[in-house]
Coordinates of N, CA and C in Angstrom, one line a residue:
A1 N 0.8 -1.2 0.0 CA 0.0 0.0 0.0 C 0.9 1.2 0.0
H2 N 0.4 2.2 -0.7 CA 1.2 3.5 -0.8 C 0.8 4.4 0.3
Q3 N 1.8 4.9 1.1 CA 1.5 5.7 2.2 C 1.6 7.2 1.8
K4 N 0.7 8.0 2.3 CA 0.7 9.4 2.0 C 1.8 10.1 2.8
Q5 N 2.6 11.0 2.1 CA 3.7 11.7 2.8 C 3.0 12.9 3.6
P6 N 3.6 13.2 4.7 CA 3.1 14.3 5.5 C 3.4 15.6 4.8
A7 N 2.5 16.6 5.0 CA 2.6 17.9 4.3 C 3.9 18.6 4.9
M8 N 4.5 19.3 4.0 CA 5.7 20.1 4.4 C 5.3 21.4 5.0
S9 N 6.0 21.9 6.1 CA 5.7 23.2 6.7 C 6.2 24.3 5.8
P10 N 5.7 25.5 5.9 CA 6.3 26.6 5.1 C 7.8 26.7 5.4
A11 N 8.3 26.5 6.6 CA 9.7 26.6 6.9 C 10.5 25.5 6.2
D12 N 10.0 24.3 6.1 CA 10.6 23.3 5.3 C 10.7 23.6 3.8
I13 N 9.7 24.2 3.3 CA 9.6 24.5 1.9 C 10.7 25.6 1.6
Q14 N 10.7 26.6 2.5 CA 11.7 27.7 2.4 C 13.1 27.2 2.5
T15 N 13.4 26.3 3.4 CA 14.7 25.7 3.5 C 15.1 24.9 2.2
L16 N 14.1 24.1 1.7 CA 14.4 23.3 0.5 C 14.7 24.3 -0.7
M17 N 13.9 25.3 -0.8 CA 14.1 26.2 -2.0 C 15.4 27.0 -1.8
S18 N 15.7 27.5 -0.7 CA 16.9 28.2 -0.5 C 18.1 27.4 -0.7
D19 N 18.1 26.1 -0.2 CA 19.2 25.2 -0.5 C 19.4 24.9 -2.0
F20 N 18.2 24.7 -2.7 CA 18.3 24.5 -4.1 C 18.9 25.6 -4.9
I21 N 18.4 26.8 -4.6 CA 18.9 28.0 -5.3 C 20.4 28.2 -5.0
F22 N 20.8 28.1 -3.7 CA 22.2 28.3 -3.4 C 23.0 27.3 -4.1
L23 N 22.7 26.0 -4.0 CA 23.5 24.9 -4.5 C 23.6 24.9 -6.0
R24 N 22.5 25.3 -6.7 CA 22.4 25.3 -8.2 C 22.9 26.6 -8.8
Y25 N 22.8 27.7 -8.2 CA 23.1 29.0 -8.8 C 24.3 29.7 -8.2
F26 N 24.3 29.8 -6.9 CA 25.4 30.6 -6.3 C 26.7 29.8 -6.1
N27 N 26.6 28.7 -5.5 CA 27.7 27.9 -5.2 C 28.6 27.5 -6.4
P28 N 28.1 27.1 -7.5 CA 29.0 26.8 -8.6 C 29.8 28.0 -9.1
H29 N 29.3 29.2 -9.0 CA 30.0 30.4 -9.4 C 31.0 30.8 -8.4
I30 N 30.9 30.4 -7.2 CA 31.9 30.7 -6.2 C 33.2 29.8 -6.5
A31 N 32.9 28.6 -6.8 CA 34.0 27.7 -7.1 C 34.6 27.9 -8.5
N32 N 33.9 28.5 -9.4 CA 34.3 28.7 -10.8 C 33.8 30.0 -11.3
P33 N 34.4 31.1 -10.9 CA 33.9 32.5 -11.2 C 34.2 33.0 -12.6
E34 N 35.1 32.4 -13.4 CA 35.6 32.9 -14.6 C 34.5 33.0 -15.7
P35 N 33.6 32.0 -15.9 CA 32.6 32.1 -17.0 C 31.7 33.3 -16.9
L36 N 31.5 33.8 -15.7 CA 30.6 35.0 -15.6 C 31.4 36.3 -15.6
G37 N 32.7 36.2 -15.7 CA 33.6 37.4 -15.8 C 33.7 38.0 -14.4
I38 N 33.4 37.3 -13.3 CA 33.6 37.9 -12.0 C 35.0 38.2 -11.7
V39 N 35.9 37.4 -12.1 CA 37.4 37.7 -12.0 C 38.0 37.2 -13.3
P40 N 39.1 37.9 -13.7 CA 39.8 37.4 -14.9 C 40.5 36.1 -14.7
E41 N 40.6 35.3 -15.8 CA 41.3 34.0 -15.7 C 42.7 34.1 -15.1
S42 N 43.3 35.2 -15.4 CA 44.7 35.4 -15.0 C 44.9 35.4 -13.5
M43 N 43.8 35.7 -12.8 CA 43.9 35.7 -11.3 C 43.7 34.4 -10.6
I44 N 43.3 33.4 -11.4 CA 42.9 32.1 -10.8 C 44.1 31.1 -11.1
N45 N 44.9 30.9 -10.0 CA 45.9 29.8 -10.1 C 45.4 28.6 -9.4
Q46 N 46.3 27.6 -9.3 CA 45.8 26.3 -8.6 C 45.5 26.5 -7.2
K47 N 46.3 27.3 -6.4 CA 46.0 27.6 -5.0 C 44.7 28.3 -4.8
V48 N 44.5 29.3 -5.7 CA 43.2 30.1 -5.6 C 42.0 29.2 -5.9
R49 N 42.1 28.4 -6.9 CA 41.1 27.5 -7.3 C 40.7 26.5 -6.1
Y50 N 41.8 26.0 -5.5 CA 41.6 25.1 -4.3 C 40.8 25.8 -3.2
N51 N 41.3 27.1 -2.9 CA 40.6 27.8 -1.9 C 39.2 28.2 -2.2
L52 N 38.9 28.5 -3.4 CA 37.5 28.8 -3.8 C 36.7 27.5 -3.7
M53 N 37.2 26.4 -4.0 CA 36.5 25.1 -3.8 C 36.2 24.8 -2.3
Q54 N 37.2 25.1 -1.5 CA 37.0 24.9 -0.1 C 35.9 25.9 0.5
V55 N 36.0 27.1 0.1 CA 34.9 28.1 0.5 C 33.6 27.6 0.1
S56 N 33.5 27.1 -1.1 CA 32.2 26.6 -1.7 C 31.7 25.4 -0.8
A57 N 32.6 24.5 -0.5 CA 32.3 23.4 0.3 C 31.8 23.8 1.7
V58 N 32.5 24.7 2.3 CA 32.1 25.2 3.7 C 30.8 25.8 3.6
L59 N 30.5 26.7 2.6 CA 29.2 27.4 2.5 C 28.1 26.3 2.3
S60 N 28.4 25.3 1.6 CA 27.4 24.2 1.4 C 27.0 23.6 2.7
V61 N 28.0 23.3 3.5 CA 27.7 22.7 4.8 C 26.9 23.7 5.7
V62 N 27.4 24.9 5.8 CA 26.8 25.9 6.6 C 25.4 26.2 6.1
G63 N 25.2 26.4 4.8 CA 23.9 26.6 4.2 C 22.9 25.5 4.4
G64 N 23.5 24.3 4.5 CA 22.6 23.1 4.6 C 22.3 22.8 6.0
G65 N 22.7 23.7 7.0 CA 22.4 23.4 8.4 C 23.2 22.3 8.9
G66 N 24.3 22.0 8.3 CA 25.2 20.9 8.8 C 24.7 19.5 8.3
R67 N 23.8 19.5 7.4 CA 23.3 18.2 6.9 C 24.3 17.5 6.0
R68 N 25.1 18.3 5.3 CA 26.1 17.8 4.4 C 27.5 17.7 5.1
K69 N 28.3 16.9 4.7 CA 29.6 16.7 5.3 C 30.7 17.1 4.3
L70 N 31.7 17.8 4.9 CA 32.9 18.2 4.1 C 33.7 16.9 3.7
R71 N 34.2 16.9 2.5 CA 35.1 15.9 2.1 C 36.5 16.4 2.2
H72 N 37.3 15.7 3.0 CA 38.7 16.1 3.2 C 39.6 15.4 2.2
N73 N 40.6 16.2 1.6 CA 41.5 15.7 0.6 C 42.8 15.2 1.4

């Protein structure tokens, strides 16, 4: 038998939507800002790229309320 899922609260819907928007629109551009022209390619070296990816990962964890885990290299 198929069970009916409980209704989501407005706060749950807001969290879901903000996570989606952040993870799909903002976070990728933090880790890879060149396509939008946010910074010139000449400013992004390997160390800067690594740092941007780390910032992106930390913001994902913080933005997700700690539900996601950081992957350590």
